[in-house]
Amino acid sequence: MGDLHAPFSGSWFEPARPSAPWDTTEHSFNTLMEHYERLVFSDDPDHDFPKLDTFMGFDLKLKAMTSAYMELMAAINQLNLLNVEAATAAFAEADLTSLELEPAKDRAESDWPQVIDTNIVEMQRSEAYLSAKSEYVTCLTRFQKQYRALLESFQEYNHMPTLSEYEDLSKTVHELKRDIWAMKKQQS
Amino acid sequence: MGNEEAAIMNQAIWDIGDVADYSSKVQSGIDNLIDITDADIVVGGSPKDSVFTVDKVTLYKYRAITGAEDSQQEPILITYSLFGRYSMLDLQTDRSVVRNLLLKGHTVYIVDWGNPNKSDRWLSYDDYVGRYLSDCVDHICGAHNLEKISIFGVCEGGTFAACYAALNPDKVGSLILAVTPVDFHADQASPEPAKRGYLSAMMQKLGRQQLSDMIDAYGCLPGHLSGAVFREMTLMDSLKKYGVDLVDSVSGTKESALNFLRMEKWLLDRPHHPAEAAKQWLIDFYHENKLVQGTFEVNGEAILLQNLCMPVLNIFAKHDHIVPPAASKALRDQVPSDCHYSELELRAGHIGAFVSRNANAAISEAISNWIPALTRAPASTATSQAHSLDQRSA
């Protein structure tokens, strides 16, 4: 039995026949999807695709935001990993078999949290953690920028003011307020 | 029954008792949470009146307390940080620096920076120090017919106060700073990791552009983001507080549960920090350490700590994980040699300095003693009033 999910891939065992119109349509569609996927799912994050029209502008922003979100999640996981490593390091080194029940309980209530806390505090000042934090900030910023760009596209297409436009306006108002304050001070 | 069996039985009995205790606490905690309403959790409840407003900033004057001591000292203006609410200084009746000062007869003003939103993103130190704080001081001086008043700044509010005092030394009778960073890199030389501030290490690791881009992306420094960083710095405490310790915190008497809930209400109420001022705080101060270098400017004027010629009381907390003592103590080497400068070290943390009973009482007493008399007392009097403090020789 042929692969039901790939009806056009097993034609080698069938006798040659003239192309049917639906074959051509399917082929064209597949080709189109192939090109589309090549464009939209390109692995090159630095490539600045031309924003050709409304759809593509929105589409690429959505893609960029999704990509930034994945990177942000990876950065958060890295930070969590370092925290968990620091928190469990003390347990990894301890010989739990030699501990009696009651003293172990006491330790769990007093010493262990302190040991974990000390480990985490030290780890948070390490180069590895600070680098991971730096990566997190970069990813967080990229995600927020892409998220904002996507929303601003939506706002523009729907006749709504964007945050960037609002910032322009608020800057003007802020400068005016400062000028008025300075003039009042001069007069008094 | 053998010894081994007896030990197991004893352990089992102990465990059952433990579970019963825990169950009782859970019941008590649930009863408290059902009984307590949000309106019961009052933070910053000392009566006060709005006496001046500009933009979102409000200057409050606290009402005098009947039966308070008689004081003939300068009014005091309190400036808090933009990262939290001023109500920390008046958390509850028995843990209130404000109330303690009122009981000693002081005239107390406080600045409420309001709720900055994205329309305030352009506000910078030029505005907070050069306009808002300046207007508040002028208003108080005008209301009392005075040339100068005392200013008490906390954390970033202390940096505001120090900048203002450096620019306007003639208007500040005395300056009191609490948990205020001055040399933002001073702690990084400590060999003990725990004494090296996390914020300083992180801000030095991040690039200027990186920090600027992050703030621009949000249009502010969101309160939830700064809150998350503060929680991250005490990760285990945060996990325990909302985990194993939670039952203890909300159980017991209603008043003890309210103590916990008031603190939590304050902690979770973090305003957004306006973008431009946040850039100055994180980049100019934390990343580039401009305050001690004398290169930080407000309205084009350099802030020179050498101009702090008024009596200065510098309060810091020994266990402060946000502003390590070294970052505050650095002020000692920045003020002019003839400045009457004193230090008070509290055995508390950044917030505990204001809310723990002992530290709260100590800080109030020290501030009260430091405020000069209305008829300008000679500097030597101010020194003798602060005899309990670690006085630096002039």
Coordinates of C-alpha atoms in Angstrom, one line a residue:
Chain A
M1 CA 0.0 0.0 0.0
G2 CA 1.3 3.5 -0.9
D3 CA 1.9 6.2 1.7
L4 CA -1.5 7.8 2.0
H5 CA 0.0 11.0 3.4
A6 CA 2.2 11.5 0.3
P7 CA 0.1 10.5 -2.7
F8 CA 2.4 12.3 -5.1
S9 CA 5.7 10.9 -3.9
G10 CA 5.3 7.3 -4.9
S11 CA 4.6 7.8 -8.6
W12 CA 7.8 5.8 -9.6
F13 CA 5.9 2.5 -9.4
E14 CA 2.9 3.8 -11.4
P15 CA 2.9 3.7 -15.2
A16 CA 3.6 7.0 -16.8
R17 CA 0.5 9.0 -17.7
P18 CA -0.2 12.5 -18.8
S19 CA -0.3 15.2 -16.1
A20 CA -3.7 15.8 -14.8
P21 CA -4.8 19.4 -14.2
W22 CA -5.0 18.7 -10.4
D23 CA -1.4 17.5 -10.4
T24 CA -0.3 20.8 -11.8
T25 CA -2.3 22.7 -9.3
E26 CA -1.0 20.7 -6.4
H27 CA 2.6 21.0 -7.7
S28 CA 2.2 24.8 -8.1
F29 CA 0.8 25.1 -4.6
N30 CA 3.6 23.0 -3.1
T31 CA 6.1 25.1 -4.9
L32 CA 4.5 28.3 -3.7
M33 CA 4.5 27.1 -0.1
E34 CA 8.1 26.0 -0.4
H35 CA 9.1 29.6 -1.5
Y36 CA 6.9 31.1 1.2
E37 CA 8.4 28.9 3.9
R38 CA 11.9 29.7 2.6
L39 CA 11.2 33.4 3.0
V40 CA 9.2 33.4 6.2
F41 CA 11.1 30.7 8.1
S42 CA 14.5 31.9 7.1
D43 CA 17.1 31.1 9.7
D44 CA 19.0 34.3 9.2
P45 CA 17.8 36.6 12.0
D46 CA 19.9 39.5 10.8
H47 CA 18.5 39.6 7.3
D48 CA 16.4 42.7 6.9
F49 CA 13.7 41.6 4.5
P50 CA 12.1 44.3 2.4
K51 CA 8.7 45.3 3.9
L52 CA 6.8 45.0 0.6
D53 CA 3.2 45.6 1.7
T54 CA 0.9 45.6 4.6
F55 CA 0.6 41.9 4.9
M56 CA 4.4 41.3 4.8
G57 CA 5.1 44.1 7.2
F58 CA 2.7 42.6 9.8
D59 CA 3.8 39.1 9.0
L60 CA 7.5 39.7 9.4
K61 CA 6.9 41.5 12.7
L62 CA 4.9 38.5 14.0
K63 CA 7.7 36.2 13.0
A64 CA 10.3 38.5 14.6
M65 CA 8.3 38.6 17.8
T66 CA 7.9 34.8 17.9
S67 CA 11.6 34.4 17.3
A68 CA 12.4 36.9 20.1
Y69 CA 10.0 35.2 22.4
M70 CA 11.8 31.8 21.9
E71 CA 15.2 33.5 22.6
L72 CA 13.7 35.1 25.7
M73 CA 12.5 31.7 27.0
A74 CA 15.9 30.2 26.4
A75 CA 17.6 33.1 28.3
I76 CA 15.1 32.6 31.2
N77 CA 15.8 28.9 31.2
Q78 CA 19.5 29.5 31.4
L79 CA 19.1 31.8 34.5
N80 CA 16.8 29.2 36.1
L81 CA 19.3 26.5 35.4
L82 CA 22.1 28.5 37.2
N83 CA 19.8 29.2 40.1
V84 CA 18.9 25.5 40.4
E85 CA 22.5 24.4 40.1
A86 CA 23.5 26.8 42.9
A87 CA 20.6 25.7 45.1
T88 CA 21.3 22.0 44.7
A89 CA 25.1 22.2 44.9
A90 CA 25.1 21.8 48.7
F91 CA 22.9 18.8 48.5
A92 CA 25.0 17.2 45.8
E93 CA 28.1 17.4 48.0
A94 CA 26.4 16.2 51.2
D95 CA 26.6 12.6 52.4
L96 CA 22.9 12.1 53.3
T97 CA 23.4 8.5 54.3
S98 CA 25.4 9.5 57.3
L99 CA 22.8 11.9 58.6
E100 CA 20.4 10.8 61.3
L101 CA 16.7 11.6 61.1
E102 CA 16.4 14.2 63.8
P103 CA 19.5 16.2 63.2
A104 CA 18.7 16.1 59.4
K105 CA 15.3 17.6 60.1
D106 CA 16.9 20.4 62.2
R107 CA 19.3 21.2 59.5
A108 CA 16.6 21.3 56.9
E109 CA 14.8 23.9 59.0
S110 CA 17.8 26.0 59.8
D111 CA 21.1 25.5 58.1
W112 CA 20.1 24.3 54.6
P113 CA 18.2 27.4 53.6
Q114 CA 21.1 29.5 54.8
V115 CA 23.5 27.4 52.8
I116 CA 21.4 27.6 49.7
D117 CA 20.9 31.3 50.1
T118 CA 24.7 31.8 50.5
N119 CA 25.3 29.7 47.4
I120 CA 22.8 31.7 45.3
V121 CA 24.1 35.0 46.5
E122 CA 27.6 34.0 45.5
M123 CA 26.5 32.6 42.2
Q124 CA 24.5 35.7 41.3
R125 CA 27.8 37.7 41.4
S126 CA 29.6 35.2 39.2
E127 CA 30.6 35.9 35.6
A128 CA 28.4 33.1 34.3
Y129 CA 25.3 34.5 36.0
L130 CA 26.0 38.1 35.1
S131 CA 26.5 37.0 31.4
A132 CA 23.3 35.1 31.5
K133 CA 21.6 38.1 32.9
S134 CA 23.0 40.3 30.2
E135 CA 21.7 37.9 27.6
Y136 CA 18.3 37.9 29.3
V137 CA 18.2 41.7 29.2
T138 CA 19.1 41.7 25.5
C139 CA 16.4 39.1 24.8
L140 CA 13.8 40.9 26.9
T141 CA 14.5 44.1 25.1
R142 CA 14.3 42.5 21.7
F143 CA 11.0 40.8 22.6
Q144 CA 9.5 44.0 23.9
K145 CA 10.6 45.9 20.8
Q146 CA 9.2 43.3 18.5
Y147 CA 6.0 43.1 20.5
R148 CA 5.6 46.9 20.4
A149 CA 6.4 47.0 16.6
L150 CA 3.7 44.4 16.0
L151 CA 1.1 46.2 18.1
E152 CA 2.0 49.5 16.5
S153 CA 1.4 48.0 13.0
F154 CA -2.0 46.9 14.2
Q155 CA -2.7 50.3 15.7
E156 CA -1.7 52.2 12.5
Y157 CA -3.9 50.0 10.3
N158 CA -6.8 50.5 12.6
H159 CA -6.5 54.3 12.9
M160 CA -5.2 54.3 16.5
P161 CA -2.4 56.4 17.9
T162 CA 0.8 54.5 18.6
L163 CA 3.0 54.7 21.7
S164 CA 5.8 56.2 19.5
E165 CA 3.4 58.9 18.3
Y166 CA 2.3 59.5 21.9
E167 CA 6.0 59.8 23.0
D168 CA 6.5 62.5 20.3
L169 CA 3.6 64.3 21.7
S170 CA 4.5 63.9 25.3
K171 CA 8.0 65.1 24.7
T172 CA 6.6 68.4 23.2
V173 CA 4.3 68.9 26.2
H174 CA 7.2 68.1 28.6
E175 CA 9.4 70.7 26.9
L176 CA 6.6 73.3 26.9
K177 CA 6.0 72.7 30.6
R178 CA 9.7 73.2 31.4
D179 CA 9.7 76.4 29.4
I180 CA 6.7 77.8 31.2
W181 CA 8.2 76.8 34.6
A182 CA 11.4 78.6 33.7
M183 CA 9.5 81.7 32.5
K184 CA 7.5 81.8 35.8
K185 CA 10.7 81.6 37.8
Q186 CA 12.2 84.4 35.9
Q187 CA 9.2 86.6 36.5
S188 CA 8.9 85.9 40.2
Chain B
M1 CA 8.5 -2.7 72.9
G2 CA 12.1 -2.5 71.9
N3 CA 14.2 0.7 71.8
E4 CA 14.0 0.9 68.1
E5 CA 10.2 0.5 68.0
A6 CA 9.9 3.1 70.8
A7 CA 12.0 5.5 68.8
I8 CA 9.8 5.0 65.7
M9 CA 6.6 5.4 67.8
N10 CA 8.0 8.6 69.4
Q11 CA 8.8 10.0 66.0
A12 CA 5.3 9.1 64.8
I13 CA 3.7 10.9 67.8
W14 CA 6.0 13.9 67.2
D15 CA 4.9 14.0 63.6
I16 CA 1.2 13.8 64.4
G17 CA 1.6 16.7 66.9
D18 CA 3.4 18.7 64.2
V19 CA 0.7 18.1 61.7
A20 CA -2.0 19.0 64.2
D21 CA -0.1 22.3 65.0
Y22 CA 0.2 23.0 61.3
S23 CA -3.4 22.3 60.7
S24 CA -4.4 24.7 63.5
K25 CA -2.2 27.4 61.9
V26 CA -3.8 26.9 58.5
Q27 CA -7.2 27.2 60.1
S28 CA -6.2 30.4 61.9
G29 CA -4.7 31.8 58.7
I30 CA -7.9 31.1 56.7
D31 CA -10.0 32.6 59.4
N32 CA -7.8 35.8 59.3
L33 CA -8.0 36.1 55.6
I34 CA -11.8 35.7 55.6
D35 CA -12.1 38.3 58.3
I36 CA -9.7 40.8 56.9
T37 CA -10.8 43.1 54.1
D38 CA -8.6 45.1 51.7
A39 CA -9.8 48.3 53.4
D40 CA -8.4 47.0 56.7
I41 CA -4.8 46.9 55.3
V42 CA -4.1 50.6 55.7
V43 CA -0.6 51.8 54.9
G44 CA 0.5 55.4 55.5
G45 CA -2.5 56.3 57.7
S46 CA -1.2 59.3 59.6
P47 CA -3.5 62.2 58.8
K48 CA -2.0 64.7 56.4
D49 CA -3.1 67.5 54.0
S50 CA -2.1 68.3 50.5
V51 CA -0.5 71.7 50.5
F52 CA 1.0 72.0 47.1
T53 CA 0.8 70.1 43.8
V54 CA 2.7 70.3 40.5
D55 CA 2.0 67.8 37.7
K56 CA 1.6 64.5 39.5
V57 CA 3.6 65.5 42.5
T58 CA 1.9 66.3 45.7
L59 CA 3.5 67.9 48.8
Y60 CA 1.8 66.7 52.0
K61 CA 2.0 68.3 55.5
Y62 CA 1.3 65.9 58.3
R63 CA -1.1 67.1 61.0
A64 CA 0.3 67.7 64.4
I65 CA -0.4 65.1 67.0
T66 CA -2.3 66.3 70.1
G67 CA -0.1 66.0 73.2
A68 CA 3.2 65.9 71.2
E69 CA 6.3 67.5 72.6
D70 CA 7.0 71.1 71.8
S71 CA 9.7 71.5 69.2
Q72 CA 11.3 74.7 67.9
Q73 CA 13.2 73.0 65.1
E74 CA 13.2 73.5 61.3
P75 CA 10.5 71.8 59.4
I76 CA 11.6 68.6 57.7
L77 CA 10.9 67.5 54.2
I78 CA 11.0 63.8 53.4
T79 CA 11.8 62.6 49.9
Y80 CA 11.4 59.0 49.0
S81 CA 12.6 57.0 46.1
L82 CA 10.7 56.6 42.8
F83 CA 11.0 52.8 43.2
G84 CA 8.5 52.6 46.0
R85 CA 5.9 54.6 48.0
Y86 CA 6.7 57.1 50.6
S87 CA 4.2 55.3 52.9
M88 CA 7.1 53.0 53.9
L89 CA 8.0 55.7 56.4
D90 CA 4.5 55.5 57.9
L91 CA 3.8 51.8 57.5
Q92 CA 1.6 51.5 60.7
T93 CA 1.2 53.4 63.9
D94 CA 3.8 51.5 65.9
R95 CA 6.3 51.4 63.1
S96 CA 6.2 54.9 61.7
V97 CA 9.2 57.3 61.4
V98 CA 6.7 60.0 60.5
R99 CA 4.6 59.5 63.6
N100 CA 7.7 59.3 65.8
L101 CA 8.8 62.7 64.5
L102 CA 5.3 64.1 64.9
L103 CA 5.3 62.9 68.5
K104 CA 8.5 64.8 69.1
G105 CA 6.8 67.9 67.8
H106 CA 8.4 68.2 64.4
T107 CA 6.7 69.8 61.4
V108 CA 6.8 67.0 58.8
Y109 CA 6.3 67.3 55.1
I110 CA 6.6 64.5 52.6
V111 CA 6.7 64.4 48.8
D112 CA 4.5 62.0 46.9
W113 CA 5.8 61.5 43.4
G114 CA 2.5 60.1 42.3
N115 CA 1.9 57.4 39.7
P116 CA 4.2 58.1 36.7
N117 CA 3.0 56.6 33.5
K118 CA 4.2 56.7 29.9
S119 CA 3.3 60.4 29.5
D120 CA 6.0 61.0 32.1
R121 CA 8.7 59.2 30.3
W122 CA 10.7 62.4 29.7
L123 CA 10.9 63.4 33.3
S124 CA 14.5 63.4 34.5
Y125 CA 16.6 64.6 37.4
D126 CA 16.3 68.0 35.9
D127 CA 12.6 67.8 36.7
Y128 CA 12.7 65.9 40.0
V129 CA 15.5 67.9 41.5
G130 CA 15.5 71.1 39.5
R131 CA 11.7 71.7 39.5
Y132 CA 9.6 69.5 41.8
L133 CA 11.9 69.3 44.8
S134 CA 12.9 72.9 44.4
D135 CA 9.3 74.0 44.3
C136 CA 8.4 71.9 47.4
V137 CA 11.3 73.5 49.3
D138 CA 10.3 77.0 48.2
H139 CA 6.7 76.3 49.2
I140 CA 7.7 75.2 52.7
C141 CA 10.1 78.1 53.2
G142 CA 7.4 80.5 52.0
A143 CA 4.8 79.0 54.3
H144 CA 7.0 79.2 57.4
N145 CA 8.9 82.4 56.4
L146 CA 12.2 80.5 56.5
E147 CA 15.3 80.6 54.4
K148 CA 16.1 77.0 54.9
I149 CA 14.7 73.7 56.0
S150 CA 16.0 70.2 56.7
I151 CA 15.7 67.5 54.1
F152 CA 15.6 63.8 54.8
G153 CA 16.1 61.6 51.7
V154 CA 15.7 57.9 51.5
C155 CA 17.4 55.7 48.9
E156 CA 17.0 57.4 45.5
G157 CA 15.1 60.1 47.4
G158 CA 18.4 60.6 49.2
T159 CA 20.2 61.1 45.9
F160 CA 17.5 63.7 45.0
A161 CA 18.1 65.4 48.3
A162 CA 21.9 65.3 48.0
C163 CA 21.7 66.8 44.4
Y164 CA 19.3 69.5 45.5
A165 CA 21.5 70.3 48.6
A166 CA 24.6 70.5 46.5
L167 CA 23.0 72.9 44.1
N168 CA 21.2 74.9 46.8
P169 CA 23.3 74.7 50.0
D170 CA 21.8 78.0 51.2
K171 CA 18.3 76.5 51.4
V172 CA 19.2 73.3 53.3
G173 CA 19.7 73.7 57.1
S174 CA 20.6 70.0 57.5
L175 CA 20.7 67.0 55.3
I176 CA 19.8 63.5 56.4
L177 CA 20.4 60.6 54.0
A178 CA 19.2 57.1 54.7
V179 CA 20.3 54.0 52.7
T180 CA 21.4 56.3 50.0
P181 CA 24.1 55.2 47.5
V182 CA 26.7 57.8 46.7
D183 CA 29.7 55.8 45.3
F184 CA 27.8 53.1 43.3
H185 CA 30.9 51.1 42.8
A186 CA 32.4 51.2 46.3
D187 CA 31.1 47.8 47.3
Q188 CA 32.6 46.0 44.4
A189 CA 36.0 45.8 46.0
S190 CA 34.8 43.7 48.9
P191 CA 36.3 40.2 49.0
E192 CA 33.1 38.8 50.3
P193 CA 30.6 38.2 47.5
A194 CA 27.6 38.9 49.8
K195 CA 28.9 42.4 50.5
R196 CA 29.2 43.2 46.8
G197 CA 26.0 44.7 45.7
Y198 CA 24.2 42.7 43.0
L199 CA 22.7 45.7 41.4
S200 CA 26.0 47.4 41.0
A201 CA 27.6 44.2 39.6
M202 CA 24.8 43.8 37.1
M203 CA 24.7 47.4 35.9
Q204 CA 28.4 47.4 35.3
K205 CA 28.1 44.2 33.3
L206 CA 25.3 45.6 31.1
G207 CA 26.3 48.2 28.5
R208 CA 25.1 51.7 28.4
Q209 CA 23.2 51.1 25.1
Q210 CA 21.8 47.8 26.5
L211 CA 20.3 49.6 29.5
S212 CA 19.0 52.5 27.4
D213 CA 17.4 50.1 24.8
M214 CA 15.7 48.1 27.6
I215 CA 14.1 51.2 29.1
D216 CA 13.1 52.6 25.7
A217 CA 11.5 49.4 24.8
Y218 CA 9.1 49.7 27.8
G219 CA 8.8 53.5 27.7
C220 CA 9.6 53.4 31.4
L221 CA 11.2 51.1 34.0
P222 CA 8.1 49.1 34.9
G223 CA 7.4 48.6 38.6
H224 CA 6.9 44.9 38.2
L225 CA 10.3 44.6 36.6
S226 CA 12.1 46.4 39.5
G227 CA 10.0 44.4 42.0
A228 CA 11.2 41.1 40.3
V229 CA 14.8 42.2 40.6
F230 CA 14.4 43.0 44.3
R231 CA 12.8 39.6 44.9
E232 CA 15.6 37.9 42.9
M233 CA 18.2 39.4 45.2
T234 CA 16.7 37.5 48.1
L235 CA 15.5 34.5 46.2
M236 CA 15.3 32.0 49.2
D237 CA 13.6 34.5 51.4
S238 CA 11.0 35.2 48.7
L239 CA 10.4 31.5 48.1
K240 CA 10.1 30.9 51.9
K241 CA 7.9 33.9 52.4
Y242 CA 5.3 32.7 49.9
G243 CA 5.9 29.1 50.7
V244 CA 6.6 27.4 54.0
D245 CA 6.5 30.7 56.0
L246 CA 3.2 31.9 54.6
V247 CA 1.0 30.0 57.1
D248 CA 3.0 31.4 60.0
S249 CA 2.7 34.9 58.6
V250 CA -1.1 35.0 58.2
S251 CA -2.0 32.9 61.2
G252 CA -2.1 34.0 64.9
T253 CA -3.8 37.2 65.9
K254 CA -5.5 39.4 63.4
E255 CA -3.1 42.2 64.1
S256 CA 0.0 40.0 63.4
A257 CA -1.6 38.9 60.1
L258 CA -2.2 42.6 59.3
N259 CA 1.5 43.4 60.0
F260 CA 2.4 40.9 57.3
L261 CA -0.3 42.1 54.9
R262 CA 0.6 45.8 55.2
M263 CA 4.2 45.0 54.3
E264 CA 3.1 42.9 51.4
K265 CA 0.8 45.6 50.2
W266 CA 3.6 48.1 50.2
L267 CA 6.0 45.8 48.5
L268 CA 3.6 45.0 45.7
D269 CA 2.7 48.6 45.1
R270 CA 5.7 49.6 42.9
P271 CA 5.2 52.6 40.7
H272 CA 6.7 52.8 37.2
H273 CA 10.0 54.7 37.1
P274 CA 10.0 57.4 34.4
A275 CA 12.3 56.4 31.6
E276 CA 14.7 59.3 31.4
A277 CA 15.2 59.4 35.2
A278 CA 15.6 55.6 35.2
K279 CA 18.4 55.9 32.6
Q280 CA 20.1 58.4 34.8
W281 CA 19.8 56.1 37.8
L282 CA 20.9 52.9 36.1
I283 CA 23.4 54.3 33.6
D284 CA 24.8 57.6 34.9
F285 CA 24.9 56.4 38.6
Y286 CA 25.1 52.6 38.6
H287 CA 27.0 52.1 35.4
E288 CA 29.2 55.2 35.2
N289 CA 29.3 56.3 38.8
K290 CA 29.0 59.9 37.9
L291 CA 27.9 61.2 41.3
V292 CA 31.2 60.7 43.0
Q293 CA 33.1 61.8 39.9
G294 CA 31.3 65.1 39.9
T295 CA 30.2 64.7 36.3
F296 CA 26.5 64.3 36.9
E297 CA 24.5 67.4 35.9
V298 CA 21.1 68.8 36.8
N299 CA 19.9 71.5 34.4
G300 CA 23.4 71.8 33.1
E301 CA 25.0 72.3 36.5
A302 CA 27.5 69.8 37.9
I303 CA 26.5 68.2 41.2
L304 CA 29.5 68.6 43.4
L305 CA 29.2 66.9 46.8
Q306 CA 31.9 69.2 48.0
N307 CA 29.1 71.8 48.2
L308 CA 27.4 69.9 51.0
C309 CA 28.5 72.3 53.7
M310 CA 25.4 71.9 55.9
P311 CA 25.4 69.3 58.8
V312 CA 25.0 65.9 57.2
L313 CA 23.7 62.7 58.9
N314 CA 24.3 59.6 56.9
I315 CA 22.3 56.6 57.9
F316 CA 22.9 53.1 56.4
A317 CA 21.9 49.6 57.2
K318 CA 24.5 46.9 58.0
H319 CA 22.6 44.1 56.3
D320 CA 21.4 46.2 53.3
H321 CA 21.5 43.9 50.2
I322 CA 20.2 46.7 47.9
V323 CA 22.5 49.5 48.9
P324 CA 25.5 48.0 50.6
P325 CA 26.9 50.2 53.4
A326 CA 30.1 50.9 51.5
A327 CA 28.1 52.6 48.8
S328 CA 26.6 55.0 51.4
K329 CA 29.7 55.4 53.6
A330 CA 31.6 56.8 50.6
L331 CA 29.9 60.1 51.3
R332 CA 32.3 60.6 54.2
D333 CA 35.2 61.3 51.8
Q334 CA 33.1 63.5 49.5
V335 CA 31.8 66.2 51.8
P336 CA 34.1 69.1 52.6
S337 CA 36.5 68.7 55.5
D338 CA 34.7 71.3 57.6
C339 CA 31.3 69.7 57.2
H340 CA 29.6 68.4 60.3
Y341 CA 29.2 64.8 59.2
S342 CA 27.9 61.9 61.2
E343 CA 27.1 58.3 60.5
L344 CA 24.6 56.0 62.0
E345 CA 24.8 52.3 61.2
L346 CA 21.6 50.3 61.9
R347 CA 21.6 46.5 62.4
A348 CA 18.9 46.1 59.8
G349 CA 18.3 45.6 56.1
H350 CA 17.2 48.1 53.4
I351 CA 13.6 48.1 54.4
G352 CA 14.0 46.9 58.0
A353 CA 15.8 50.1 58.8
F354 CA 12.4 51.8 58.7
V355 CA 10.0 49.1 59.8
S356 CA 11.8 47.0 62.4
R357 CA 10.9 48.3 65.9
N358 CA 14.4 48.9 67.1
A359 CA 15.8 50.4 63.9
N360 CA 12.7 52.5 63.5
A361 CA 13.1 54.0 67.0
A362 CA 16.9 54.6 66.5
I363 CA 16.4 56.3 63.1
S364 CA 13.6 58.6 64.4
E365 CA 15.7 59.6 67.5
A366 CA 18.8 60.3 65.4
I367 CA 16.8 62.4 62.9
S368 CA 15.0 64.3 65.6
N369 CA 18.3 65.2 67.2
W370 CA 19.9 66.2 64.0
I371 CA 17.3 68.8 62.8
P372 CA 18.6 72.2 63.7
A373 CA 16.6 74.7 65.8
L374 CA 14.6 77.3 64.0
T375 CA 16.8 80.0 65.2
R376 CA 20.0 78.6 63.6
A377 CA 21.9 76.8 66.4
P378 CA 25.6 76.9 66.1
A379 CA 27.1 73.9 64.5
S380 CA 28.7 72.8 67.8
T381 CA 25.2 72.4 69.3
A382 CA 24.1 70.2 66.5
T383 CA 27.2 68.1 67.2
S384 CA 26.5 67.7 70.9
Q385 CA 22.9 66.8 70.2
A386 CA 24.1 63.9 68.2
H387 CA 26.5 62.6 70.8
S388 CA 25.3 59.0 70.5
L389 CA 26.4 58.9 66.8
D390 CA 29.7 58.1 65.3
Q391 CA 30.9 61.6 64.8
R392 CA 33.7 62.2 62.3
S393 CA 36.2 64.7 63.5
A394 CA 36.1 67.8 61.4

